Amino acid sequence: MDSLAEESFGEILENWGGFVACTETLLKGKGDPSVGSQLVPLVATLCVHGLGSLAQDHFLQSLAETFKTNVVSKFWQQFHAYRDGPRLNVHEDWREEVLNKSVEEMWTDHEDWHEEVLNKSLDEICTERSYMEKCVLVLVHALQSYDEGITKGNIEFQHLHSHLISRFQLMVSSVLLTTLPLHFPEVLRLYFRKKLEELSTIIAGEYEDGCESQIDDHYFNQQTKRSHLGDMDTIGTYSAIAISNDNSLVKSIGKVVRELRSLGFTSLTEDAYASAIFLLLKNKVHSLAGDEYRSPVLQSIKDWIQAVPLQFLNALLVYLGESIDYDSSASGLKSPLASCPFSYPGIDTPSEGLVRWQLRLEYFAYETLQDLRIGKLFEIIVDYPDSSPAIEDLKKCLEHTGQHSKLVESFVSSLRYRLLTAGASTNDILHQYVSTIKALRTIDPAGVFLEAVGEHIRDYLRGRKDTIKCIVTMLTDGTGGNSSGAGNSGESLLEELTRDAENQENADCDEDINSDEKQAWLSAERWEPDPVEVDPSKCGRSRRKIDILAMMVSIIGSKDQLVNEYRVMLAEKLLNKSDYDIDSEIRTLELLKIHFGESSMQRCEIMTNDLIHSKRTNASIKASIPQPSLEGADQGKTNLPLNILDVTIISSNFWPPIQEETVNVPSSVDQLLSDYSKRFHEIKTPRKLLWKKNLGTVKLELQFEDRTIQFTVTPVHATIIMQFQEQTSWTSTNLAAAIGIPVDLLNRRINFWVCKGILAESVGKDSNDHVFTLVEDMMDPNRNGLTSSGYEGLITADEERERSVASVEEQLRKEMTIYEKFIEGMLTNFGSLSLDRIHNSLKMFCLAEPPYDKSLQQLQSFLSSLVSEEKLEMRDGMYFLKK
Amino acid sequence: MFPSRSKMKVKILNWHAVASWTWDAQDETCGICRMAFDGCCPDCKYPGDDCPLIWGACNHSFHLHCILKWVNSQTSQPHCPMCRREWQFKAWEQRRRGFQLETPGQC
Ligand SMILES: [Zn+2]
Ligand SMILES: [Zn+2]
Ligand SMILES: [Zn+2]
C-alpha cells in the first residue's frame, strides 16, 4: 500500500509539475500547437488521481493572474491620459456643462482622441481574451480526451465546455470590474455621445437637404417613400430615413458594443449609450422648446425620437442580432405594450426591446419638456393666449407623467415671489390671474389646481384697497385702456366671459371630461372635491365649469359688494361725462343682469333709465320754449339760450349718495336753470327739480383778443373763470364769497386755471390771501403748451376733480362709525382681537337698531381704514388699540 | 392794482347740469306701503312716471298703485287710510288750481 501510494504520489507530483509548466507555456507562448498535445496526457493522469477539478482551478487562476497583470493593467493604462480630463472626472457637473456647451465645441477640443484609443485597446484586449478562450478550449479538449476513454457521451463534454467557458467569462469580467477606473464609464458615455451626434448630424443634414439623395450609400439606405403611419402624423418632420444595420457608423459602434459585452461590460455599455441618448434627447428638447412658446414642439420632439435614437437603436439591435423578439418566446407574459400601434419608418416589425426604448425615450421627453414648461409657466401665462401651443404641449406631457403636483408647487412659488409683491399693481395681478385661469382651464378642466392657485391670489388681493375697483373696471370697461391689454380692446372682460359661456353651452355636450384626468388632479392634490359640484346628475356630465366671473367675485367676497362698487363707478361716469356712451353701459348692464340677476341690478338700471329719460325731457322742454334768435348776442348781458343747457335728472333715491356743495353759478346760468325748472314743473306736475349745482360738466370757450381756447370743466371751474370777465383780479377770499364756496375749495379748484396759464397767482397783502389775475397777453405762446384756438381736451387730472358721489368706502364708513365705539371698548377690555372675533362679537351683541349686518370683508376694510387713521394697529392678524 | 374790465369773454357752449326730481308732496313716504314717494311702490320697478302719486280730496297723497289696491280691497265705501275721510280722487285741474292759488290744506 505504501509503495503504491508512494509511487502514485511521485507520479502525481511529476504530472502536476508538468501541468503547471505546460499551462505557463500555453499562457505565455503565442499559439504553440505542441503545448496542447503535451497537456493531454498530463491532464489525463491528474484526472485519474481525482485531481481534475484542481487542475481546472489552477488553470483558470493562472489565466486570471496573467490576464490581470499582462492585459488588464495595460488596457486601463490606455485611458490614464483621460483620467484628469476636466470633463471626464467632474462627474456631477458634467451634464450641466454639456448642456451649456455646444456639441461642436465639446468635440473639437477632443478631436478623435478616445475613439481611436478605445477602438485600438478594445481590439487588443479582445484579441488577448480570445486567445485565452482558446487556451480554455485546449484544456477542455484535454479533459475531453480523458473523458472519452471512460464514458462515451457528448453530454458530459457539453457541460464541461460551457461550465469552463462561463467560469472564464466570469473571471474576465470580475477582473475588469474590480479594477475598473472611475472615469471609464465617462469615457464610454463620451464615445457614444460623439457617435450619436455624428449620426444625428447626418440625419439632420439629410432632413435639411430635403432628401435630395446625395446621401452616401455607404451610410444610408434611403427609404424616402415610406411615411409615418399610425398615430404619428407628421407635419414637416424628418423624412423617413432608415439607418441600415450595415451602415459603417452603426457597424463601428456595434463592434465596440459587442467587444465591450464580451468583456462583461454589458450593463455598463447599455448605461453609457442610454445616458448618451438621453442627454442628446434632453439637448434636443431644450433646443427645440427653449423660450419658444408660440408653436407646438412636442410633435417635433417625438418625430426626432423616431428619426434619430430609435433608428440608431434599431440598427444596433439588428447588428447585434437582437432584433428578434426574445421576450415573447421566453415567457407567456406578453407585454401589453406590444399591442401599441407604433410604427417605425423603415422598420417592419419593431422588437419589443425597441418599443420599450421608445416608451422610455418618450416618457423622458415628456418629463423634460414638462419641467422646462413648468419652470417658465409664469412667462408662458404672461404671453397667453399667444403661448397656447406651449400650454397644449404641457397638457399632453402631464397626461403622460401625471406630475401635476409639480406644476402646482412650482407655480404657486413663482406667484409668491414674482406677482404677489408690493411692486405689482393690482391691475397686473388681476390680469395675470385671469390669464392664469384661462390658460390653465386647458390643463385643468376640473379646476382643482386653480382652486389652490386662486386661494393664494385671492388672499393677497383682499388685503389691497383698490381691488374691488380694479375688478369692476376690468369687468366692465371695454376701452381696454388698462395696462396689460390682453384680449380684444373694445370688449370688456364681461362680454368676453358671456360669449365664452355661450360657446361652452353649445360645445359642452360633446366633450365629457375624462374622469381619469380629474382623478389624476385630485390625487395629485389630495383635495376634497367641492361637494356641491360633485353631484353627477346634471346632464350626465360631472364637469365643473370654471367660472371666471365667480372667481373674480369670490375675491371681492360677495356679488353685492361688486354691484355696489359698480353702481358708484357708473354714477361717476354718468354724471361726469356729458356725451357718455350710454349704449355700451346698457349692454354691460344687461350682461351683469344675466350673471347677477335682474333684481341686483335694478338700481343701476334706474340710473341708466334716468339718463335716457333726461334726454327726452331735455328735447321736449327745449321744443316747448320758443328760441329767441340770439346768434351773436353778448352772452354776458342777455339771457343765455336754452339750447345750451342739458340736464341729467336723477331719481336720487336710487343713486349713491350725492356729494352736494353749494355754489352760486353765474346769474345768467341761474336764470336758465330756473326757466328749465319751471317748464319741468309744468310738464311733470306734481314733480319738481332740485338742482345739484356743483355737479355736471361745462364746455366753454375763452375768447381773448388774439385767441380762443375751449375747455370742458366742472360748474365750479366755469363759475370761477366767468368771474374774471367783469374783474381781472380777485383775492381768494373775495372770490370765494362771490361764488359762495369755502376758500380752501376755491384754492383747490382755481389751481386748474393757474396750471393752464389762464390765471396767475400772487401773494396778496395778507399772506393767507392769494391774488389771482387773468393773464390777458400771451407772453410766451408755448407756455404750458397752449396754442391759439387749441382745444384743451377733457377736464383735468383726476386729483383735480372731486368725486360726485360718495365712494363705497365712504358710505360704509358712515354706516360703520356707530360700531367704532363698540370695537374700541372690546379692544380696551381684551387687549387684542382677531378679525373673526370682532366680527362675531358684533354679530352677537349689536342687535339693536341698526343690527350689524356687514360682511367680514366690509369689516376688514373698515378696520384697515381705522388702522390707516392710526386709531388701531394690526400685527399678525390681531388688532390693537393704538397707544 | 386796479380791477379793470377784462378783455376776456367766456362763451358757454354747453352747460350740462344735474338735478334730482322729487314729488311735490307734503310727506316723504307713502302711508300705505311706507316706501319713499321718490322711490316706487312695491309692485313697480321704475319710479317717476311709471309709478305716479295721486292726491285725495283730503289732500293726502299715495302711490297710485297703492291707493288703487286699497280702494279695491275695501268692501264698503273706501276711506283715506290716513285721515279716515271718505276717499275721493282729487281732480287734476282742481289740484293744479289749488297749487296756483296756493291754497293747500283743505283736508
Ligand atoms: Zn305706496
Ligand atoms: Zn307702482
Ligand atoms: Zn286723507
CSV table of N, CA and C and ligand atoms in Angstrom, one decimal, chain B residues 40-46 50-52 63-66, ligand 2:
chain,number,residue,atom,x,y,z
B,40,CYS,N,-90.5,103.9,-5.5
B,40,CYS,CA,-91.7,103.4,-6.1
B,40,CYS,C,-92.4,102.4,-5.2
B,41,CYS,N,-93.6,102.1,-5.6
B,41,CYS,CA,-94.4,101.2,-4.8
B,41,CYS,C,-93.8,99.8,-4.9
B,42,PRO,N,-94.2,98.9,-4.1
B,42,PRO,CA,-93.5,97.5,-4.1
B,42,PRO,C,-93.8,96.8,-5.4
B,43,ASP,N,-94.8,97.2,-6.1
B,43,ASP,CA,-95.1,96.4,-7.4
B,43,ASP,C,-94.4,97.0,-8.6
B,44,CYS,N,-93.8,98.1,-8.4
B,44,CYS,CA,-93.1,98.7,-9.6
B,44,CYS,C,-91.6,98.6,-9.6
B,45,LYS,N,-91.1,98.7,-10.8
B,45,LYS,CA,-89.6,98.6,-10.9
B,45,LYS,C,-89.0,100.0,-11.1
B,46,TYR,N,-89.8,100.9,-11.7
B,46,TYR,CA,-89.2,102.2,-12.0
B,46,TYR,C,-90.0,103.3,-11.3
B,50,ASP,N,-93.6,106.1,-14.2
B,50,ASP,CA,-94.2,104.7,-14.1
B,50,ASP,C,-94.9,104.4,-12.8
B,51,CYS,N,-94.6,105.2,-11.8
B,51,CYS,CA,-95.3,104.9,-10.5
B,51,CYS,C,-95.7,106.2,-9.9
B,52,PRO,N,-96.8,106.8,-10.5
B,52,PRO,CA,-97.1,108.2,-10.1
B,52,PRO,C,-97.8,108.3,-8.7
B,63,HIS,N,-99.0,106.4,-3.5
B,63,HIS,CA,-98.7,105.9,-4.8
B,63,HIS,C,-100.0,105.5,-5.4
B,64,LEU,N,-100.1,105.8,-6.7
B,64,LEU,CA,-101.4,105.5,-7.4
B,64,LEU,C,-101.7,104.0,-7.2
B,65,HIS,N,-100.7,103.2,-7.4
B,65,HIS,CA,-100.9,101.7,-7.3
B,65,HIS,C,-101.3,101.3,-5.9
B,66,CYS,N,-100.8,101.9,-4.9
B,66,CYS,CA,-101.1,101.6,-3.6
B,66,CYS,C,-102.5,101.9,-3.2
C,2,ZN,ZN,-96.3,101.5,-8.5
